[in-house]
mmCIF file of C-alpha atoms in Angstrom:
data_model
loop_
_atom_site.group_PDB
_atom_site.id
_atom_site.type_symbol
_atom_site.label_atom_id
_atom_site.label_comp_id
_atom_site.label_asym_id
_atom_site.label_seq_id
_atom_site.Cartn_x
_atom_site.Cartn_y
_atom_site.Cartn_z
ATOM 1 C CA UNK A 197 -39.933 -23.127 6.329
ATOM 2 C CA UNK A 198 -39.547 -23.079 2.575
ATOM 3 C CA UNK A 199 -38.991 -20.132 0.237
ATOM 4 C CA UNK A 200 -40.194 -20.240 -3.375
ATOM 5 C CA UNK A 201 -39.309 -17.733 -6.098
ATOM 6 C CA UNK A 202 -42.611 -17.310 -7.930
ATOM 7 C CA UNK A 203 -41.960 -14.269 -10.168
ATOM 8 C CA UNK A 204 -39.290 -11.803 -11.220
ATOM 9 C CA UNK A 205 -38.901 -8.849 -13.575
ATOM 10 C CA UNK A 206 -38.707 -9.643 -17.284
ATOM 11 C CA UNK A 207 -37.753 -7.510 -20.267
ATOM 12 C CA UNK A 208 -40.420 -6.644 -22.842
ATOM 13 C CA UNK A 209 -40.254 -5.669 -26.508
ATOM 14 C CA UNK A 210 -40.263 -1.961 -25.706
ATOM 15 C CA UNK A 211 -36.552 -2.060 -24.986
ATOM 16 C CA UNK A 212 -35.717 -3.138 -28.529
ATOM 17 C CA UNK A 213 -38.274 -0.714 -29.969
ATOM 18 C CA UNK A 214 -36.696 2.189 -28.076
ATOM 19 C CA UNK A 215 -33.202 1.284 -29.225
ATOM 20 C CA UNK A 216 -34.332 1.093 -32.859
ATOM 21 C CA UNK A 217 -36.240 4.376 -32.634
ATOM 22 C CA UNK A 218 -33.229 6.165 -31.189
ATOM 23 C CA UNK A 219 -30.694 4.476 -33.446
ATOM 24 C CA UNK A 220 -28.856 3.000 -30.487
ATOM 25 C CA UNK A 221 -27.185 -0.357 -29.987
ATOM 26 C CA UNK A 222 -26.852 -2.171 -26.682
ATOM 27 C CA UNK A 223 -23.822 -4.454 -26.711
ATOM 28 C CA UNK A 224 -24.777 -7.402 -24.514
ATOM 29 C CA UNK A 225 -21.439 -8.956 -23.635
ATOM 30 C CA UNK A 226 -21.906 -11.697 -21.033
ATOM 31 C CA UNK A 227 -25.477 -10.586 -20.330
ATOM 32 C CA UNK A 228 -26.996 -11.171 -16.919
ATOM 33 C CA UNK A 229 -30.368 -12.552 -15.940
ATOM 34 C CA UNK A 230 -33.601 -10.816 -16.912
ATOM 35 C CA UNK A 231 -33.995 -8.757 -13.701
ATOM 36 C CA UNK A 232 -30.343 -7.738 -13.913
ATOM 37 C CA UNK A 233 -30.720 -6.608 -17.524
ATOM 38 C CA UNK A 234 -33.739 -4.457 -16.664
ATOM 39 C CA UNK A 235 -31.735 -2.769 -13.907
ATOM 40 C CA UNK A 236 -28.780 -2.300 -16.269
ATOM 41 C CA UNK A 237 -30.969 -0.842 -19.006
ATOM 42 C CA UNK A 238 -32.553 1.602 -16.554
ATOM 43 C CA UNK A 239 -29.123 2.720 -15.433
ATOM 44 C CA UNK A 240 -27.872 3.162 -18.986
ATOM 45 C CA UNK A 241 -30.871 5.348 -19.794
ATOM 46 C CA UNK A 242 -29.571 7.908 -17.284
ATOM 47 C CA UNK A 243 -26.555 8.604 -19.526
ATOM 48 C CA UNK A 244 -27.695 6.970 -22.778
ATOM 49 C CA UNK A 245 -24.580 4.847 -22.379
ATOM 50 C CA UNK A 246 -25.221 2.537 -25.301
ATOM 51 C CA UNK A 247 -23.012 1.568 -28.230
ATOM 52 C CA UNK A 248 -19.663 3.396 -28.211
ATOM 53 C CA UNK A 249 -20.595 5.032 -24.886
ATOM 54 C CA UNK A 250 -20.666 1.663 -23.107
ATOM 55 C CA UNK A 251 -17.588 1.912 -20.945
ATOM 56 C CA UNK A 252 -18.499 -1.201 -18.969
ATOM 57 C CA UNK A 253 -19.924 -3.783 -21.324
ATOM 58 C CA UNK A 254 -20.743 -6.789 -19.170
ATOM 59 C CA UNK A 255 -23.762 -6.854 -16.905
ATOM 60 C CA UNK A 256 -21.625 -7.874 -13.970
ATOM 61 C CA UNK A 257 -19.107 -5.021 -14.221
ATOM 62 C CA UNK A 258 -21.890 -2.503 -14.852
ATOM 63 C CA UNK A 259 -23.961 -3.524 -11.838
ATOM 64 C CA UNK A 260 -20.936 -3.855 -9.558
ATOM 65 C CA UNK A 261 -19.992 -0.284 -10.381
ATOM 66 C CA UNK A 262 -23.544 0.850 -9.620
ATOM 67 C CA UNK A 263 -23.512 -0.910 -6.241
ATOM 68 C CA UNK A 264 -20.012 0.296 -5.342
ATOM 69 C CA UNK A 265 -20.993 3.869 -6.197
ATOM 70 C CA UNK A 266 -24.146 3.428 -4.052
ATOM 71 C CA UNK A 267 -26.402 4.441 -6.940
ATOM 72 C CA UNK A 268 -28.803 1.697 -5.913
ATOM 73 C CA UNK A 269 -31.988 3.440 -7.018
ATOM 74 C CA UNK A 270 -31.365 1.679 -10.340
ATOM 75 C CA UNK A 271 -31.841 -1.655 -8.556
ATOM 76 C CA UNK A 272 -35.405 -0.715 -7.663
ATOM 77 C CA UNK A 273 -36.450 -1.632 -11.221
ATOM 78 C CA UNK A 274 -35.700 -5.324 -10.580
ATOM 79 C CA UNK A 275 -38.448 -7.020 -8.586
ATOM 80 C CA UNK A 276 -38.632 -10.494 -7.094
ATOM 81 C CA UNK A 277 -41.711 -12.183 -5.653
ATOM 82 C CA UNK A 278 -41.142 -14.898 -3.066
ATOM 83 C CA UNK A 279 -43.561 -17.186 -1.279
ATOM 84 C CA UNK A 280 -42.523 -17.860 2.311
ATOM 85 C CA UNK A 281 -44.360 -20.977 3.461
ATOM 86 C CA UNK A 282 -44.620 -22.402 6.980
ATOM 87 C CA UNK A 283 -43.130 -19.385 8.710
ATOM 88 C CA UNK A 284 -44.507 -18.329 12.061
ATOM 89 C CA UNK A 285 -46.905 -15.453 12.498
ATOM 90 C CA UNK A 286 -44.278 -13.995 14.818
ATOM 91 C CA UNK A 287 -41.849 -13.809 11.895
ATOM 92 C CA UNK A 288 -44.451 -12.452 9.476
ATOM 93 C CA UNK A 289 -45.234 -9.630 11.937
ATOM 94 C CA UNK A 290 -41.563 -8.645 11.821
ATOM 95 C CA UNK A 291 -41.269 -8.880 8.049
ATOM 96 C CA UNK A 292 -44.205 -6.613 7.258
ATOM 97 C CA UNK A 293 -42.485 -3.809 9.135
ATOM 98 C CA UNK A 294 -40.280 -3.497 6.054
ATOM 99 C CA UNK A 295 -42.634 -1.280 4.051
ATOM 100 C CA UNK A 296 -40.583 0.697 1.530
ATOM 101 C CA UNK A 297 -40.164 -1.315 -1.657
ATOM 102 C CA UNK A 298 -42.307 -4.258 -0.531
ATOM 103 C CA UNK A 299 -45.827 -5.622 -1.021
ATOM 104 C CA UNK A 300 -47.362 -8.452 1.010
ATOM 105 C CA UNK A 301 -50.246 -10.918 0.760
ATOM 106 C CA UNK A 302 -50.840 -13.323 3.651
ATOM 107 C CA UNK A 303 -52.997 -16.339 4.410
ATOM 108 C CA UNK A 304 -56.218 -15.095 6.017
ATOM 109 C CA UNK A 305 -57.274 -16.611 9.313
ATOM 110 C CA UNK A 306 -60.778 -15.256 8.710
ATOM 111 C CA UNK A 307 -61.317 -17.259 5.547
ATOM 112 C CA UNK A 308 -59.027 -20.249 6.100
ATOM 113 C CA UNK A 309 -60.031 -22.864 8.649
ATOM 114 C CA UNK A 310 -57.101 -23.329 11.034
ATOM 115 C CA UNK A 311 -58.478 -26.454 12.726
ATOM 116 C CA UNK A 312 -55.449 -28.392 11.463
ATOM 117 C CA UNK A 313 -52.974 -25.542 11.946
ATOM 118 C CA UNK A 314 -49.283 -26.326 12.127
ATOM 119 C CA UNK A 315 -47.291 -24.549 14.817
ATOM 120 C CA UNK A 316 -43.644 -23.569 14.403
ATOM 121 C CA UNK A 317 -41.841 -25.151 17.331
ATOM 122 C CA UNK A 318 -39.470 -23.301 19.635
ATOM 123 C CA UNK A 319 -35.868 -24.443 19.451
ATOM 124 C CA UNK A 320 -34.582 -27.040 21.857
ATOM 125 C CA UNK A 321 -37.751 -28.985 22.597
ATOM 126 C CA UNK A 322 -36.119 -32.271 21.602
ATOM 127 C CA UNK A 323 -33.540 -31.680 24.310
ATOM 128 C CA UNK A 324 -36.144 -30.905 26.993
ATOM 129 C CA UNK A 325 -38.621 -33.806 27.328
ATOM 130 C CA UNK A 326 -40.670 -32.037 30.014
ATOM 131 C CA UNK A 327 -41.035 -28.926 27.850
ATOM 132 C CA UNK A 328 -41.834 -31.118 24.825
ATOM 133 C CA UNK A 329 -44.686 -32.737 26.774
ATOM 134 C CA UNK A 330 -46.037 -29.353 27.868
ATOM 135 C CA UNK A 331 -45.774 -28.076 24.283
ATOM 136 C CA UNK A 332 -47.786 -31.018 22.957
ATOM 137 C CA UNK A 333 -50.437 -30.568 25.651
ATOM 138 C CA UNK A 334 -50.699 -26.860 24.958
ATOM 139 C CA UNK A 335 -50.870 -27.399 21.180
ATOM 140 C CA UNK A 336 -53.681 -29.943 21.513
ATOM 141 C CA UNK A 337 -55.589 -27.752 23.971
ATOM 142 C CA UNK A 338 -55.253 -24.690 21.728
ATOM 143 C CA UNK A 339 -56.585 -26.499 18.666
ATOM 144 C CA UNK A 340 -59.414 -28.009 20.715
ATOM 145 C CA UNK A 341 -60.417 -24.581 22.024
ATOM 146 C CA UNK A 342 -60.242 -23.173 18.483
ATOM 147 C CA UNK A 343 -62.561 -25.935 17.245
ATOM 148 C CA UNK A 344 -64.975 -25.446 20.147
ATOM 149 C CA UNK A 345 -65.189 -21.711 19.519
ATOM 150 C CA UNK A 346 -66.032 -22.380 15.860
ATOM 151 C CA UNK A 347 -68.902 -24.688 16.824
ATOM 152 C CA UNK A 348 -70.131 -22.688 19.823
ATOM 153 C CA UNK A 349 -73.867 -21.992 19.870
ATOM 154 C CA UNK A 350 -73.006 -18.354 20.567
ATOM 155 C CA UNK A 351 -71.738 -18.012 17.015
ATOM 156 C CA UNK A 352 -74.079 -20.479 15.316
ATOM 157 C CA UNK A 353 -76.031 -19.470 12.191
ATOM 158 C CA UNK A 354 -79.151 -19.186 14.329
ATOM 159 C CA UNK A 355 -77.427 -16.616 16.522
ATOM 160 C CA UNK A 356 -75.895 -14.703 13.631
ATOM 161 C CA UNK A 357 -78.523 -11.930 13.763
ATOM 162 C CA UNK A 358 -79.332 -11.934 10.069
ATOM 163 C CA UNK A 359 -75.769 -12.231 8.796
ATOM 164 C CA UNK A 360 -75.152 -13.935 5.481
ATOM 165 C CA UNK A 361 -73.526 -17.361 5.614
ATOM 166 C CA UNK A 362 -70.246 -15.768 4.493
ATOM 167 C CA UNK A 363 -70.331 -13.180 7.262
ATOM 168 C CA UNK A 364 -71.486 -15.717 9.854
ATOM 169 C CA UNK A 365 -68.468 -17.851 8.968
ATOM 170 C CA UNK A 366 -66.219 -14.810 9.182
ATOM 171 C CA UNK A 367 -67.660 -14.031 12.632
ATOM 172 C CA UNK A 368 -66.953 -17.528 13.924
ATOM 173 C CA UNK A 369 -63.393 -17.582 12.617
ATOM 174 C CA UNK A 370 -62.722 -14.033 13.792
ATOM 175 C CA UNK A 371 -63.555 -15.129 17.326
ATOM 176 C CA UNK A 372 -61.776 -18.469 17.126
ATOM 177 C CA UNK A 373 -58.550 -17.033 15.710
ATOM 178 C CA UNK A 374 -58.045 -14.967 18.870
ATOM 179 C CA UNK A 375 -56.718 -18.071 20.615
ATOM 180 C CA UNK A 376 -54.159 -18.828 17.900
ATOM 181 C CA UNK A 377 -50.565 -18.010 18.919
ATOM 182 C CA UNK A 378 -47.657 -16.325 17.192
ATOM 183 C CA UNK A 379 -46.366 -19.845 16.566
ATOM 184 C CA UNK A 380 -49.134 -20.527 14.032
ATOM 185 C CA UNK A 381 -47.582 -21.289 10.648
ATOM 186 C CA UNK A 382 -48.586 -19.022 7.798
ATOM 187 C CA UNK A 383 -47.937 -18.405 4.097
ATOM 188 C CA UNK A 384 -46.733 -14.981 2.967
ATOM 189 C CA UNK A 385 -46.189 -13.678 -0.571
ATOM 190 C CA UNK A 386 -43.581 -10.930 -0.611
ATOM 191 C CA UNK A 387 -42.721 -8.745 -3.605
ATOM 192 C CA UNK A 388 -39.726 -6.495 -3.248
ATOM 193 C CA UNK A 389 -37.248 -4.698 -5.440
ATOM 194 C CA UNK A 390 -33.579 -5.654 -5.351
ATOM 195 C CA UNK A 391 -32.589 -2.630 -3.301
ATOM 196 C CA UNK A 392 -35.199 -3.424 -0.646
ATOM 197 C CA UNK A 393 -34.221 -7.097 -0.522
ATOM 198 C CA UNK A 394 -30.568 -6.125 -0.092
ATOM 199 C CA UNK A 395 -31.536 -3.913 2.848
ATOM 200 C CA UNK A 396 -33.340 -6.813 4.550
ATOM 201 C CA UNK A 397 -30.342 -9.107 4.096
ATOM 202 C CA UNK A 398 -27.997 -6.417 5.397
ATOM 203 C CA UNK A 399 -30.020 -5.550 8.499
ATOM 204 C CA UNK A 400 -31.618 -8.898 9.349
ATOM 205 C CA UNK A 401 -29.339 -11.611 8.021
ATOM 206 C CA UNK A 402 -26.924 -11.881 10.932
ATOM 207 C CA UNK A 403 -29.099 -11.332 14.018
ATOM 208 C CA UNK A 404 -27.778 -13.900 16.463
ATOM 209 C CA UNK A 405 -30.797 -13.759 18.756
ATOM 210 C CA UNK A 406 -33.451 -14.480 16.113
ATOM 211 C CA UNK A 407 -32.895 -17.910 14.586
ATOM 212 C CA UNK A 408 -36.073 -17.959 12.481
ATOM 213 C CA UNK A 409 -35.214 -14.585 10.931
ATOM 214 C CA UNK A 410 -31.693 -15.795 10.205
ATOM 215 C CA UNK A 411 -33.031 -18.955 8.577
ATOM 216 C CA UNK A 412 -35.474 -16.861 6.520
ATOM 217 C CA UNK A 413 -32.674 -14.618 5.242
ATOM 218 C CA UNK A 414 -30.561 -17.651 4.348
ATOM 219 C CA UNK A 415 -33.355 -19.099 2.195
ATOM 220 C CA UNK A 416 -34.171 -15.701 0.678
ATOM 221 C CA UNK A 417 -30.530 -15.165 -0.249
ATOM 222 C CA UNK A 418 -30.353 -18.607 -1.841
ATOM 223 C CA UNK A 419 -33.426 -17.882 -3.982
ATOM 224 C CA UNK A 420 -32.332 -14.383 -4.982
ATOM 225 C CA UNK A 421 -28.713 -15.272 -5.699
ATOM 226 C CA UNK A 422 -29.904 -17.920 -8.152
ATOM 227 C CA UNK A 423 -32.245 -15.453 -9.864
ATOM 228 C CA UNK A 424 -29.810 -12.534 -9.980
ATOM 229 C CA UNK A 425 -26.280 -13.456 -8.824
ATOM 230 C CA UNK A 426 -24.810 -10.124 -9.904
ATOM 231 C CA UNK A 427 -27.149 -8.279 -7.545
ATOM 232 C CA UNK A 428 -26.567 -10.434 -4.486
ATOM 233 C CA UNK A 429 -23.093 -11.979 -4.699
ATOM 234 C CA UNK A 430 -21.634 -9.412 -2.304
ATOM 235 C CA UNK A 431 -23.440 -11.394 0.401
ATOM 236 C CA UNK A 432 -22.337 -14.855 1.474
ATOM 237 C CA UNK A 433 -23.329 -17.635 3.840
ATOM 238 C CA UNK A 434 -21.169 -17.917 6.937
ATOM 239 C CA UNK A 435 -21.427 -20.483 9.740
ATOM 240 C CA UNK A 436 -21.252 -19.992 13.478
ATOM 241 C CA UNK A 437 -22.351 -22.130 16.426
ATOM 242 C CA UNK A 438 -26.006 -21.427 15.562
ATOM 243 C CA UNK A 439 -25.679 -22.468 11.923
ATOM 244 C CA UNK A 440 -25.547 -20.513 8.642
ATOM 245 C CA UNK A 441 -26.338 -16.828 8.341
ATOM 246 C CA UNK A 442 -26.078 -14.139 5.656
ATOM 247 C CA UNK A 443 -23.216 -11.662 5.858
ATOM 248 C CA UNK A 444 -22.312 -8.735 3.620
ATOM 249 C CA UNK A 445 -18.841 -9.409 2.276
ATOM 250 C CA UNK A 446 -18.355 -6.647 -0.348
ATOM 251 C CA UNK A 447 -17.390 -8.271 -3.654
#
């Protein structure tokens, strides 16, 4: 599994244009990152707390007050897009249940040939040689069956009943993918706002019985805390017998 930050919210010139038009000044003392500044600006709009009205002048103190007061709707203006690569389909099925504040795009098994698919291994196989052997046999048999279904005469172009080559290919892969397991590795692009990401870390980061979800939250937190530390530094990595996990620590 690897998590990549591929995009985040950036300020545009309209902020400066607005401030000039309204004769306002935004004192940027110890400014935060771009997503943090967008969230701060949105919050300041609610009270026009610019210039002399800026009681809290640093991005950090402003955002910490927002989070402490639980006025987290402001955080919805800061978005982060992550690419989760080589996660299992089992994990992706869980992640897409988080709907509010998120958008998803996933590798298609209809259009991508999975003949060389990678499977995410269950934990502990290295300690169980007999299970490791059965896993390898099953993996090879699954990929062989997938390949045979793709080349079956039943779904050949001649038997495609007038389908275009594109749709004939879709038909073959639609049938073949039915044998692929939840362990099949996939790529998932996830866009979420800071409030939604915080909710995932809070509710999913410390689940002892789901190691892959825990590992996902660890990597997500690492990516987000680099991009916007003032929005995520009230979470921390903690270790137990299963390894690191994300815990809310309240800054």
